[in-house]
Amino acid sequence: MRALITGGAGFIGSHLSEALLDQGHETLILDNLSTGSFDNIAHLKGRPGFEYFIDSVENEPLLAELIDRSDVVFHFAAAVGVKLIVEQPVHTIETNVHGTEVVLKHANKKKKLVVIASTSEVYGKSEDVPFREDSDLVMGPTPKHRWAYACSKAIDEFLALAYWKERKLPVIIVRFFNTVGPRQTGQYGMVIPNFVRQALAGEPLTVFGDGTQQQAFTHVADVVNALLKLVVEPAAIGQVINVGNTEEVTISRLAERIRELSGSSSPIKLIPYDEAYESGFEDMPRRVPDLTKIEKMIDYKTVHDLDEILTQVIDYFRKK
């Protein structure tokens, strides 16, 4: 199999590329390095079957050529991270919606399978936890830019499913729930790398809000294994599929555990959302997936627990 990964120098894309190569597949990476990093893929240079292109999905002639050369497209190129979303809402919406539009348009010419990376953010403010793929989406009001990302990814999903329904383009939509692990950056608001960096530097661990919000974190290796199984599963075509973990933890407890595992004496500091982001910022109190669909489809199981994830991330930052 030859796979094109847009945003392939990003966190998940780089791990997926590595796994594909390990299985003997070929990998093409397209990334403009706006949020990805060449460091994530530098160790793959020179491996048989690996090629990379530092460019944007908006370079349509190049995109069309790479899609033609590929059997499957993993579309991961997107604006990500709460900090980036709040600070650059125009960039977020245009990047996510237009990028997906051009990928689907060119993939449709030869009916290439497209895997669309979506997010648990699309569930919005819903309190119907755990979130099922057919649950209602409850978005916040348009003046709150925080919801621009969720809305843009929901539009991506609608568009991909429309291509499947109307034009028979095979698509799979995966909603990621807090994928974490080595190589993830805290630059755009990702909580675990930020806490780890702060703990190792002896700085206060900054918990936004009151710290009672609960999340479930998934090791990137578990996510990659799921992706590799989904692309060869016919039942996944035309489906929206949660990929995540159900082991919940409060953000305050997460900070405490990182402090314990790293041997840090850093204090934990609560910062109101209004100070951290913008006035009136809203967050999701719980973000937990219903995994019934993926468990039935590919016998999905996570094998990395939270302490293992945190230990690996701490070790990664210590070696940087």
Tab-separated table of N, CA and C in Angstrom, residues 181 184 186 190-206 254-255 257-259 261-262 264 266 309-318 320:
chain	number	residue	atom	x	y	z
A	181	GLY	N	1.304	11.374	23.587
A	181	GLY	CA	2.478	10.513	23.553
A	181	GLY	C	3.728	11.296	23.185
A	184	GLN	N	4.585	14.949	20.910
A	184	GLN	CA	3.529	15.961	20.912
A	184	GLN	C	4.061	17.254	21.518
A	186	GLY	N	3.487	21.097	23.220
A	186	GLY	CA	2.526	21.850	24.020
A	186	GLY	C	2.311	23.250	23.489
A	190	MET	N	-1.756	21.865	24.135
A	190	MET	CA	-1.923	20.474	24.553
A	190	MET	C	-1.481	20.310	26.007
A	191	VAL	N	-2.346	19.729	26.825
A	191	VAL	CA	-2.169	19.810	28.269
A	191	VAL	C	-1.026	18.955	28.799
A	192	ILE	N	-0.889	17.712	28.351
A	192	ILE	CA	0.136	16.842	28.938
A	192	ILE	C	1.552	17.351	28.657
A	193	PRO	N	1.920	17.655	27.398
A	193	PRO	CA	3.283	18.177	27.198
A	193	PRO	C	3.535	19.490	27.929
A	194	ASN	N	2.510	20.314	28.079
A	194	ASN	CA	2.695	21.562	28.825
A	194	ASN	C	2.976	21.281	30.294
A	195	PHE	N	2.182	20.395	30.897
A	195	PHE	CA	2.409	20.045	32.306
A	195	PHE	C	3.790	19.419	32.507
A	196	VAL	N	4.182	18.525	31.609
A	196	VAL	CA	5.474	17.846	31.748
A	196	VAL	C	6.616	18.848	31.635
A	197	ARG	N	6.546	19.723	30.659
A	197	ARG	CA	7.600	20.724	30.504
A	197	ARG	C	7.706	21.594	31.753
A	198	GLN	N	6.546	22.028	32.284
A	198	GLN	CA	6.538	22.862	33.480
A	198	GLN	C	7.108	22.121	34.684
A	199	ALA	N	6.720	20.856	34.840
A	199	ALA	CA	7.197	20.064	35.979
A	199	ALA	C	8.708	19.880	35.936
A	200	LEU	N	9.247	19.587	34.763
A	200	LEU	CA	10.685	19.356	34.643
A	200	LEU	C	11.486	20.642	34.801
A	201	ALA	N	10.855	21.773	34.495
A	201	ALA	CA	11.541	23.067	34.630
A	201	ALA	C	11.364	23.676	36.014
A	202	GLY	N	10.595	23.015	36.864
A	202	GLY	CA	10.352	23.551	38.192
A	202	GLY	C	9.389	24.717	38.212
A	203	GLU	N	8.630	24.872	37.131
A	203	GLU	CA	7.656	25.956	37.045
A	203	GLU	C	6.296	25.496	37.577
A	204	PRO	N	5.411	26.416	37.934
A	204	PRO	CA	4.067	26.023	38.355
A	204	PRO	C	3.329	25.302	37.218
A	205	LEU	N	2.606	24.237	37.555
A	205	LEU	CA	1.763	23.557	36.581
A	205	LEU	C	0.461	24.336	36.490
A	206	THR	N	0.201	24.936	35.344
A	206	THR	CA	-0.927	25.847	35.181
A	206	THR	C	-2.175	25.094	34.726
A	254	LEU	N	-4.454	14.914	36.946
A	254	LEU	CA	-3.433	14.735	35.915
A	254	LEU	C	-2.176	15.517	36.272
A	255	ALA	N	-2.348	16.768	36.687
A	255	ALA	CA	-1.202	17.594	37.084
A	255	ALA	C	-0.474	16.975	38.272
A	257	ARG	N	-0.380	13.816	39.137
A	257	ARG	CA	0.290	12.569	38.745
A	257	ARG	C	1.579	12.855	37.971
A	258	ILE	N	1.543	13.863	37.117
A	258	ILE	CA	2.758	14.240	36.383
A	258	ILE	C	3.825	14.733	37.353
A	259	ARG	N	3.413	15.488	38.343
A	259	ARG	CA	4.362	15.969	39.350
A	259	ARG	C	4.982	14.788	40.122
A	261	LEU	N	5.221	11.512	39.088
A	261	LEU	CA	6.028	10.641	38.234
A	261	LEU	C	7.341	11.297	37.816
A	262	SER	N	7.356	12.617	37.735
A	262	SER	CA	8.573	13.328	37.329
A	262	SER	C	9.457	13.694	38.513
A	264	SER	N	8.877	16.079	40.552
A	264	SER	CA	8.918	17.541	40.599
A	264	SER	C	8.284	18.065	41.887
A	266	SER	N	7.100	21.233	41.769
A	266	SER	CA	6.383	22.396	41.250
A	266	SER	C	5.005	22.526	41.902
A	309	ILE	N	1.669	6.269	29.564
A	309	ILE	CA	1.718	7.424	28.665
A	309	ILE	C	2.552	8.548	29.291
A	310	LEU	N	2.239	8.872	30.536
A	310	LEU	CA	2.919	9.987	31.199
A	310	LEU	C	4.411	9.711	31.368
A	311	THR	N	4.765	8.473	31.715
A	311	THR	CA	6.166	8.115	31.878
A	311	THR	C	6.931	8.278	30.567
A	312	GLN	N	6.320	7.844	29.459
A	312	GLN	CA	6.975	7.971	28.155
A	312	GLN	C	7.161	9.439	27.761
A	313	VAL	N	6.147	10.259	28.020
A	313	VAL	CA	6.251	11.685	27.678
A	313	VAL	C	7.310	12.370	28.530
A	314	ILE	N	7.342	12.044	29.815
A	314	ILE	CA	8.360	12.610	30.693
A	314	ILE	C	9.761	12.226	30.216
A	315	ASP	N	9.952	10.950	29.870
A	315	ASP	CA	11.257	10.495	29.370
A	315	ASP	C	11.625	11.217	28.071
A	316	TYR	N	10.642	11.414	27.211
A	316	TYR	CA	10.881	12.088	25.932
A	316	TYR	C	11.382	13.523	26.167
A	317	PHE	N	10.722	14.243	27.064
A	317	PHE	CA	11.127	15.635	27.333
A	317	PHE	C	12.461	15.716	28.063
A	318	ARG	N	12.758	14.727	28.876
A	318	ARG	CA	14.049	14.719	29.564
A	318	ARG	C	15.211	14.552	28.588
A	320	LYS	N	15.198	15.611	25.438
A	320	LYS	CA	15.234	16.677	24.417
A	320	LYS	C	16.380	17.652	24.698
